[in-house]
Short mmCIF file of C-alpha atoms and ligand atoms in Angstrom, two decimals:
data_model
loop_
_atom_site.label_atom_id
_atom_site.label_comp_id
_atom_site.label_asym_id
_atom_site.label_seq_id
_atom_site.Cartn_x
_atom_site.Cartn_y
_atom_site.Cartn_z
CA SER A 30 5.42 3.50 30.12
CA PHE A 31 1.67 3.89 29.15
CA THR A 32 -0.68 6.69 30.25
CA LYS A 33 -3.97 6.08 31.53
CA GLU A 34 -5.69 6.79 28.37
CA GLN A 35 -2.97 4.52 26.41
CA GLN A 36 -3.89 1.74 28.67
CA ALA A 37 -7.64 1.94 28.41
CA LEU A 38 -7.33 2.36 24.51
CA MET A 39 -5.03 -0.83 24.41
CA LYS A 40 -7.53 -2.83 26.66
CA VAL A 41 -10.83 -1.78 24.44
CA ILE A 42 -8.72 -2.49 21.24
CA ILE A 43 -7.51 -5.95 22.35
CA ASP A 44 -10.82 -7.12 23.89
CA ALA A 45 -12.40 -6.25 20.36
CA TYR A 46 -9.82 -8.11 18.39
CA ASN A 47 -9.93 -11.33 20.54
CA LYS A 48 -13.93 -10.82 20.48
CA HIS A 49 -14.37 -10.26 16.64
CA GLN A 50 -13.13 -13.78 15.45
CA ILE A 51 -14.35 -16.13 12.51
CA PRO A 52 -16.73 -18.42 14.16
CA GLN A 53 -15.21 -21.49 14.37
CA ASP A 54 -17.89 -23.52 12.79
CA VAL A 55 -16.81 -21.52 9.33
CA ALA A 56 -13.06 -22.00 10.09
CA LYS A 57 -13.46 -25.69 10.12
CA LYS A 58 -15.24 -25.68 6.76
CA LEU A 59 -11.50 -25.34 5.49
CA LEU A 60 -10.83 -29.11 6.72
CA GLN A 61 -13.36 -30.77 4.28
CA ASP A 62 -11.65 -33.08 2.14
CA LYS A 63 -12.98 -31.19 -1.31
CA TYR A 64 -10.21 -29.58 -3.23
CA SER A 65 -11.13 -28.34 -6.58
CA THR A 66 -10.05 -24.94 -7.69
CA GLU A 67 -13.96 -24.22 -7.81
CA GLU A 68 -14.37 -25.58 -4.05
CA ASN A 69 -11.29 -23.81 -2.94
CA PHE A 70 -12.77 -20.29 -4.45
CA LEU A 71 -16.27 -21.09 -2.82
CA LEU A 72 -14.60 -21.64 0.57
CA LEU A 73 -12.52 -18.68 0.40
CA THR A 74 -15.43 -16.72 -0.39
CA GLU A 75 -17.19 -17.95 2.76
CA MET A 76 -13.95 -17.02 4.64
CA ALA A 77 -13.79 -13.74 3.38
CA THR A 78 -17.36 -12.64 3.58
CA SER A 79 -17.34 -13.75 7.34
CA GLN A 80 -13.99 -12.10 7.79
CA VAL A 81 -15.48 -8.75 6.46
CA GLN A 82 -18.45 -9.27 9.13
CA VAL A 83 -15.68 -9.35 11.84
CA LEU A 84 -13.84 -6.67 10.42
CA VAL A 85 -16.77 -4.29 10.52
CA GLU A 86 -17.65 -5.44 13.89
CA PHE A 87 -14.27 -4.69 15.25
CA THR A 88 -13.78 -1.34 13.50
CA LYS A 89 -17.11 -0.19 15.43
CA ASN A 90 -15.33 -0.90 18.80
CA ILE A 91 -12.14 1.63 17.70
CA PRO A 92 -12.56 4.24 20.08
CA GLY A 93 -13.66 7.18 18.08
CA PHE A 94 -14.53 5.55 14.86
CA LEU A 95 -18.42 5.82 15.34
CA SER A 96 -17.77 9.53 16.13
CA LEU A 97 -16.39 10.15 12.51
CA ASP A 98 -18.38 11.46 9.66
CA ARG A 99 -20.60 8.37 8.33
CA GLU A 100 -19.74 8.30 4.86
CA ASP A 101 -16.22 8.54 5.77
CA GLN A 102 -16.73 5.41 8.00
CA ILE A 103 -17.80 3.49 5.22
CA ALA A 104 -14.81 4.91 2.83
CA LEU A 105 -12.37 3.82 5.62
CA LEU A 106 -13.95 0.30 5.83
CA LYS A 107 -13.97 -0.27 2.08
CA GLY A 108 -10.58 1.17 1.53
CA SER A 109 -9.15 -1.05 4.36
CA ALA A 110 -11.09 -4.33 3.89
CA VAL A 111 -8.51 -6.30 1.48
CA GLU A 112 -5.23 -4.98 3.77
CA ALA A 113 -7.33 -5.82 6.77
CA MET A 114 -8.07 -9.37 5.66
CA PHE A 115 -4.41 -9.82 4.26
CA LEU A 116 -3.41 -9.28 7.78
CA ARG A 117 -5.78 -11.39 9.47
CA SER A 118 -4.88 -14.23 6.72
CA ALA A 119 -1.35 -13.93 7.63
CA GLN A 120 -1.87 -14.09 11.21
CA ALA A 121 -4.13 -17.19 10.82
CA LEU A 122 -1.29 -18.99 8.21
CA ASN A 123 1.23 -17.82 10.94
CA LYS A 124 -0.08 -18.65 14.42
CA LYS A 125 -0.04 -22.28 15.45
CA MET A 126 -3.76 -22.90 14.16
CA PRO A 127 -4.94 -26.23 15.17
CA ILE A 128 -3.18 -29.18 13.52
CA GLY A 129 -3.61 -29.12 9.49
CA HIS A 130 -5.76 -25.67 9.37
CA THR A 131 -2.56 -23.45 8.48
CA GLU A 132 -1.37 -25.83 5.61
CA VAL A 133 -4.94 -26.51 4.52
CA LEU A 134 -5.81 -22.71 4.21
CA GLU A 135 -2.20 -21.87 2.42
CA GLU A 136 -3.28 -24.84 -0.14
CA ARG A 137 -6.55 -23.46 -0.64
CA ILE A 138 -5.38 -20.03 -1.43
CA ARG A 139 -2.90 -21.76 -3.71
CA LYS A 140 -5.33 -23.47 -5.76
CA SER A 141 -8.06 -20.92 -6.22
CA GLY A 142 -7.64 -19.87 -9.42
CA ILE A 143 -5.11 -17.17 -8.43
CA SER A 144 -2.56 -16.36 -11.29
CA GLU A 145 0.86 -17.10 -9.96
CA GLU A 146 2.47 -13.66 -10.36
CA PHE A 147 -0.13 -12.51 -7.46
CA ILE A 148 0.91 -15.76 -5.38
CA LYS A 149 4.55 -15.02 -5.21
CA PRO A 150 4.18 -11.45 -3.49
CA MET A 151 1.32 -12.44 -1.45
CA PHE A 152 3.33 -15.43 0.40
CA ASN A 153 6.40 -13.34 0.35
CA PHE A 154 4.25 -10.89 2.41
CA TYR A 155 2.71 -14.07 4.47
CA LYS A 156 6.44 -14.67 5.30
CA SER A 157 7.66 -11.58 6.27
CA ILE A 158 4.79 -11.06 8.53
CA GLY A 159 5.46 -14.33 10.06
CA GLU A 160 9.09 -13.49 10.66
CA LEU A 161 8.22 -10.50 12.70
CA HIS A 162 6.54 -12.75 15.63
CA MET A 163 4.11 -9.69 16.71
CA VAL A 164 2.48 -10.01 19.67
CA LEU A 165 -1.36 -9.97 19.63
CA GLU A 166 -1.41 -6.00 21.00
CA GLU A 167 1.25 -5.10 17.86
CA GLN A 168 -1.30 -7.21 15.44
CA ALA A 169 -4.53 -5.53 16.73
CA LEU A 170 -2.89 -1.95 16.57
CA LEU A 171 -1.59 -2.77 12.71
CA THR A 172 -4.92 -3.71 11.71
CA THR A 173 -6.29 -0.59 13.64
CA ILE A 174 -3.69 1.47 12.17
CA THR A 175 -4.61 0.35 8.63
CA ILE A 176 -8.07 1.12 8.88
CA LEU A 177 -7.70 4.32 10.21
CA THR A 178 -5.54 5.27 7.03
CA PRO A 179 -6.79 8.96 6.47
CA ASP A 180 -5.70 9.20 2.39
CA ARG A 181 -8.31 6.37 1.34
CA PRO A 182 -10.32 7.47 -1.48
CA TYR A 183 -13.24 9.56 -0.66
CA VAL A 184 -12.25 10.25 2.56
CA LYS A 185 -13.70 13.95 3.20
CA ASP A 186 -12.32 14.89 6.91
CA GLN A 187 -8.82 13.39 6.72
CA PRO A 188 -7.56 15.43 9.94
CA ALA A 189 -9.86 13.86 12.02
CA VAL A 190 -8.77 9.96 10.58
CA GLU A 191 -5.50 11.43 11.29
CA ARG A 192 -5.65 12.37 14.84
CA LEU A 193 -7.23 8.73 15.37
CA GLN A 194 -4.29 7.10 13.49
CA GLU A 195 -1.82 9.25 15.39
CA THR A 196 -2.78 7.77 18.82
CA ALA A 197 -2.82 4.01 17.79
CA LEU A 198 0.73 5.11 16.29
CA ASP A 199 1.93 6.63 19.44
CA LEU A 200 0.52 3.37 21.36
CA LEU A 201 2.00 0.94 18.64
CA ARG A 202 5.42 2.72 18.96
CA LYS A 203 5.53 2.32 22.88
CA MET A 204 4.28 -1.42 22.49
CA CYS A 205 7.30 -2.18 20.38
CA VAL A 206 10.01 -0.68 22.70
CA LEU A 207 8.41 -2.79 25.47
CA HIS A 208 7.94 -6.11 23.11
CA HIS A 209 11.23 -5.99 21.24
CA PRO A 210 13.67 -3.84 23.35
CA GLN A 211 16.57 -5.43 21.30
CA GLU A 212 15.18 -4.18 17.92
CA PRO A 213 15.16 -0.32 17.90
CA GLN A 214 14.07 -0.33 13.98
CA TYR A 215 10.96 -3.11 14.83
CA PHE A 216 8.40 -0.04 15.16
CA ALA A 217 9.61 0.86 11.46
CA ARG A 218 9.66 -2.40 10.00
CA LEU A 219 6.17 -3.14 11.22
CA LEU A 220 5.23 0.05 9.04
CA GLY A 221 7.23 -1.19 6.30
CA ARG A 222 4.31 -3.66 6.12
CA LEU A 223 1.76 -1.09 5.47
CA THR A 224 3.55 -0.09 2.37
CA GLU A 225 3.59 -3.67 1.32
CA LEU A 226 -0.16 -3.97 1.84
CA ARG A 227 -0.79 -1.22 -0.21
CA THR A 228 1.13 -3.21 -3.01
CA LEU A 229 -0.94 -6.32 -2.46
CA SER A 230 -4.04 -4.29 -2.35
CA HIS A 231 -3.29 -3.33 -6.13
CA TYR A 232 -2.72 -6.88 -6.90
CA HIS A 233 -5.97 -7.98 -5.61
CA ALA A 234 -7.76 -5.63 -7.61
CA GLU A 235 -6.65 -7.53 -10.30
CA MET A 236 -7.08 -10.72 -8.70
CA LEU A 237 -10.86 -9.80 -8.71
CA ALA A 238 -11.06 -9.02 -12.13
CA SER A 239 -9.26 -12.04 -13.40
CA TRP A 240 -11.70 -13.94 -11.05
CA ARG A 241 -14.76 -12.09 -12.55
CA VAL A 242 -13.57 -12.90 -16.10
CA ASN A 243 -13.90 -16.71 -15.29
CA ASP A 244 -17.60 -15.58 -14.32
CA HIS A 245 -16.84 -16.20 -10.41
CA LYS A 246 -19.56 -15.31 -7.87
CA PHE A 247 -19.10 -13.26 -4.93
CA THR A 248 -21.70 -12.54 -1.97
CA PRO A 249 -23.71 -9.42 -1.83
CA LEU A 250 -21.26 -8.25 1.10
CA LEU A 251 -18.07 -8.84 -1.05
CA CYS A 252 -19.45 -6.96 -3.73
CA GLU A 253 -20.63 -3.74 -1.83
CA ILE A 254 -17.14 -3.79 -0.39
CA TRP A 255 -15.38 -4.21 -3.41
CA ASP A 256 -17.66 -2.55 -5.47
CA VAL A 257 -17.79 -5.15 -8.04
CA GLN A 258 -20.83 -6.65 -10.04
C1 37G B 303 -13.34 -13.64 -2.07
C2 37G B 303 -12.23 -14.74 -1.92
C3 37G B 303 -11.97 -15.85 -2.88
C4 37G B 303 -11.02 -13.91 -1.62
O1 37G B 303 -10.65 -12.89 -2.54
N1 37G B 303 -9.23 -12.28 -1.81
C5 37G B 303 -9.18 -12.87 -0.65
C6 37G B 303 -8.01 -12.72 0.11
C7 37G B 303 -6.71 -13.70 -0.22
CL1 37G B 303 -7.19 -15.05 -1.09
C8 37G B 303 -5.73 -13.62 0.92
C9 37G B 303 -5.80 -12.41 1.21
C10 37G B 303 -6.74 -11.36 1.44
C11 37G B 303 -7.99 -11.46 0.82
CL2 37G B 303 -9.40 -10.22 0.84
C12 37G B 303 -10.05 -14.03 -0.61
C13 37G B 303 -9.91 -14.98 0.43
O2 37G B 303 -9.70 -14.15 1.83
C14 37G B 303 -9.58 -14.51 2.81
C15 37G B 303 -9.83 -13.84 4.05
C16 37G B 303 -9.49 -14.24 5.27
C17 37G B 303 -9.29 -15.47 5.59
C18 37G B 303 -8.98 -16.02 6.76
C19 37G B 303 -8.76 -15.23 8.16
C20 37G B 303 -8.47 -15.58 9.39
C21 37G B 303 -8.79 -17.31 9.58
C22 37G B 303 -8.81 -17.44 10.41
C23 37G B 303 -8.43 -17.40 12.09
O3 37G B 303 -8.47 -16.17 12.27
O4 37G B 303 -8.18 -18.26 13.21
C24 37G B 303 -8.98 -19.27 10.29
N2 37G B 303 -9.13 -19.41 9.04
C25 37G B 303 -8.93 -18.00 8.50
C26 37G B 303 -9.29 -17.56 7.26
C27 37G B 303 -9.24 -16.39 4.69
C28 37G B 303 -9.25 -15.82 3.06
#
């Protein structure tokens, strides 16, 4: 059973997760009929930029986040942006998006100039997330826990971040027991995805480098959060 504080925390996180979504008009652009590698890259850049804005707004709603040292807030956002976007794009690809959206997003990711060596682990991850059949609360808490990772580069007050992350981990553990009573290992499986996210984050740094070699341009927001250009 959940304490009063845990119920309040879950409500705040779920409301923020539902409130901060990519605007429909941006998501709809995925359906336009141009499928060149260039066009796919431009659309994905627009999605990522919109997703980062959504991520910043969501993060500001995490109880305790705005009380952290300001520079640590930036370090946590920069350190978790790629992982949070893997989780969000995984949920988009696995949820029954409006007809055709899922296939279109997958198609554009596969044909955006990402080399095959990264496509494989990326779509294995998407599949492994889909197989978990997470409920919304688990998705929102897993994203929260990823953002509140204490050992990101340049975080000064790690214990303060640890305390916030532990609160979210306690809540996620109970959520897993509630929604997956037949699977005592479910919580451990979810945390295993966080390890896979770190690996993907390293692949992503190489993806960025290879896009840049081919003179692909990113938006100012992405350049800032990914320290490129
Ligand atoms: C700069 C570009 C080329 C880039 O670089 N690395 C990655 C990238 C890639 Cl290719 C894969 C994983 C992570 C990253 Cl950062 C990307 C593209 O990133 C994204 C981010 C997020 C979405 C995304 C999210 C939600 C939804 C959604 C819903 O919620 O209803 C409906 N449509 C959605 C689309 C798509 C693409």
